[in-house]
Coordinates of C-alpha atoms in Angstrom, one line a residue:
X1127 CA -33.9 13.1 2.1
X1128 CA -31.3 10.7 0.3
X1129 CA -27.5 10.9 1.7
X1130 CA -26.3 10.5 -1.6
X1131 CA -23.1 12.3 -2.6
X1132 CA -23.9 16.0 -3.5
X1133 CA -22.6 16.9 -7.0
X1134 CA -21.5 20.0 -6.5
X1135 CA -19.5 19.6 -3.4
X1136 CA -16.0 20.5 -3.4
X1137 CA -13.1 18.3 -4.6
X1138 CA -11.7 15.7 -1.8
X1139 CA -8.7 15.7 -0.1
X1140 CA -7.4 13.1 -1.4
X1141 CA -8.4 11.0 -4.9
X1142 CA -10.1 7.5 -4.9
X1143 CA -6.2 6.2 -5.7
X1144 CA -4.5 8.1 -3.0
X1145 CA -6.7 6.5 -0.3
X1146 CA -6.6 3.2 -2.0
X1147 CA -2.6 3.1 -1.3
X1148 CA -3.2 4.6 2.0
X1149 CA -5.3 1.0 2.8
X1150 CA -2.7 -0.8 0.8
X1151 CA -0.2 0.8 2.9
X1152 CA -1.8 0.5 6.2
X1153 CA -3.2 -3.0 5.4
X1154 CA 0.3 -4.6 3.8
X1155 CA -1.9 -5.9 0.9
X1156 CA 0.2 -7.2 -2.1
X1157 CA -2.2 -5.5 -4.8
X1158 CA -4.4 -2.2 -5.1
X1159 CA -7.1 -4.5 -6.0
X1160 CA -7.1 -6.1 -3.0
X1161 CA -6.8 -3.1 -1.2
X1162 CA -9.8 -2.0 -2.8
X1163 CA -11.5 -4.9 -2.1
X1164 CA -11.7 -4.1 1.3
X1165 CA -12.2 -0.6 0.8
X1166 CA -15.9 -1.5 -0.7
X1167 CA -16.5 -4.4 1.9
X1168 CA -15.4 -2.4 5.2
X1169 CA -17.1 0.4 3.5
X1170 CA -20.6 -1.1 2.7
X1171 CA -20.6 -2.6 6.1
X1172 CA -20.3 0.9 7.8
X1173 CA -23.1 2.7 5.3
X1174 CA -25.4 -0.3 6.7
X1175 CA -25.1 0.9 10.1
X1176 CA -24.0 4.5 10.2
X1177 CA -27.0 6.9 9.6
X1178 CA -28.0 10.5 9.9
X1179 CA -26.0 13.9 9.3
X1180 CA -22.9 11.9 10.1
X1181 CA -23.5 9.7 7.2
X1182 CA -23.6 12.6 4.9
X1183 CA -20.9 14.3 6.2
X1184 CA -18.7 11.4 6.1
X1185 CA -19.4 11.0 2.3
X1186 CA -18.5 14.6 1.7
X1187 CA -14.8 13.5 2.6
X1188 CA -14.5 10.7 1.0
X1189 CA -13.7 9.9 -2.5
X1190 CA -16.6 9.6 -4.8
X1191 CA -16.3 6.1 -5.2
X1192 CA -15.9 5.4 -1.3
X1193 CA -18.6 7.5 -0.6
X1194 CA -20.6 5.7 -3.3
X1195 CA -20.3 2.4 -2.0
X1196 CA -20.8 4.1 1.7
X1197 CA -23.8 6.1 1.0
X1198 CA -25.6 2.9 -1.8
X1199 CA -26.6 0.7 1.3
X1200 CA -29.5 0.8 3.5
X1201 CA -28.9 1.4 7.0
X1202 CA -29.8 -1.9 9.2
X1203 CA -33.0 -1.4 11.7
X1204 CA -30.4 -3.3 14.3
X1205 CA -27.1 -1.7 15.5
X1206 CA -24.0 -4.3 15.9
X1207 CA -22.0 -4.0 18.5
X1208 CA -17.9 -3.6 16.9
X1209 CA -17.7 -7.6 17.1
X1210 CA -21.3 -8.4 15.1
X1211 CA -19.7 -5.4 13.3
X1212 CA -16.5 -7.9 12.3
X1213 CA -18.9 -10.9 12.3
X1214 CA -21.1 -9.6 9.7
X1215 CA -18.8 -8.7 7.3
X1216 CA -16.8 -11.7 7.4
X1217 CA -19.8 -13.7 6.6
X1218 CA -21.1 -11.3 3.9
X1219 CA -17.3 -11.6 2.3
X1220 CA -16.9 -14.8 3.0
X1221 CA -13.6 -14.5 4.9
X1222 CA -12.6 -15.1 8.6
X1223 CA -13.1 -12.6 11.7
X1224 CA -9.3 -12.3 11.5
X1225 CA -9.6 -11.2 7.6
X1226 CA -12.4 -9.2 8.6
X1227 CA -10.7 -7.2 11.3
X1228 CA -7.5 -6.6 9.2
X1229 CA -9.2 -4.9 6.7
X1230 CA -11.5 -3.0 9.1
X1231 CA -8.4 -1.2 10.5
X1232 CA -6.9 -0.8 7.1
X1233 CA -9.7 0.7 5.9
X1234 CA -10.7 2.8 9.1
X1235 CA -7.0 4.3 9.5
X1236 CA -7.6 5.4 6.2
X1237 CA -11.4 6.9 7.4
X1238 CA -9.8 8.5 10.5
X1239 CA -7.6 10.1 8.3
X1240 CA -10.1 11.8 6.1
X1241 CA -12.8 12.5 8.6
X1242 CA -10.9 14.4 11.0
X1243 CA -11.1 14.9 14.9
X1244 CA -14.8 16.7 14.9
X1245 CA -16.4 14.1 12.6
X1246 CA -15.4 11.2 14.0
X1247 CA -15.9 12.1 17.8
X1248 CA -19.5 12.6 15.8
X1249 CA -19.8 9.4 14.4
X1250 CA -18.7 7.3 17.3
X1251 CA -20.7 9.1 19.3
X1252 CA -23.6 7.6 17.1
X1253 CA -22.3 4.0 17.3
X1254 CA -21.9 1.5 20.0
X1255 CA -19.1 2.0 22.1
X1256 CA -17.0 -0.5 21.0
X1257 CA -16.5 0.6 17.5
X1258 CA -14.1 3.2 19.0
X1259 CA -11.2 0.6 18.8
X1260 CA -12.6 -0.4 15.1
X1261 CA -11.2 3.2 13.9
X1262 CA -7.7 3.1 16.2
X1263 CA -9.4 5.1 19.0
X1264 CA -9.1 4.7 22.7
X1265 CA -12.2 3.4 23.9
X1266 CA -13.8 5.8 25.9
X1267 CA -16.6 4.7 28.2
X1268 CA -20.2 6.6 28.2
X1269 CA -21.1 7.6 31.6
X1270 CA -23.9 5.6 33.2
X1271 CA -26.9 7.2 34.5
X1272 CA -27.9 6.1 37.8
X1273 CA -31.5 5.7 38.7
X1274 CA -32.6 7.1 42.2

């Protein structure tokens, strides 16, 4: 099963532009290229770790090219925790942690936005815990089990 985009699915929410001024917004970037910039680099670094129905879903809201750039990489056999999350794509985009973070929360707000509640209780459920606070949620702990 590929989680490409489905081609008939209904119109987004919102158009690839709308959400690119919601980042530009959110992130105080000077240009809509720059916003979109981290659009595609916050983006790609999600589609390598998210998987599953939550990936497929999650393209369904997006803009087609959002859920594009999401849905064209190949999910990493590794999970990152939120940090390796910030580390990685730094290093892939050549930018600081700081850099990387900004434009992880611009981006995510933006995410959150489209997603909704249901979705994204979804897809953090399928990510480490730490990538709550990646997405402007509190970070709710998973209870432990004990072993008797």
């Amino acid at each position: 099963m590929y989680d490409q985009p489905r081609a008939n699915r209904s119109t987004p929410a919102v158009t690839f532009e709308q959400m690119l001024e919601r980042v530009r917004y959110e992130g105080a970037y000077p240009t809509r290229e720059r916003a979109a910039e981290a659009v595609h680099q916050v983006l790609a670094a999600l589609g390598r770790q998210l998987t599953g129905k939550e990936r497929v879903d999650l393209a369904q809201c997006l803009p087609v090219e959002a859920a594009l750039t999401l849905t064209a990489q190949i999910p990493d056999t590794e999970n990152l925790t939120g940090w390796g999350f910030i580390k990685d794509m730094a290093s892939r985009s050549d930018c600081s942690p700081a850099i990387a973070r900004w434009d992880t929360g611009a981006v995510l707000a933006a995410v959150t936005a489209l997603a909704g509640h249901d979705l994204l209780a979804r897809i953090l459920q399928r990510l480490p815990d730490d990538y709550a606070l990646l997405f402007g949620q509190a970070q709710l702990h998973r209870p432990q089990r004990t072993v008797a």
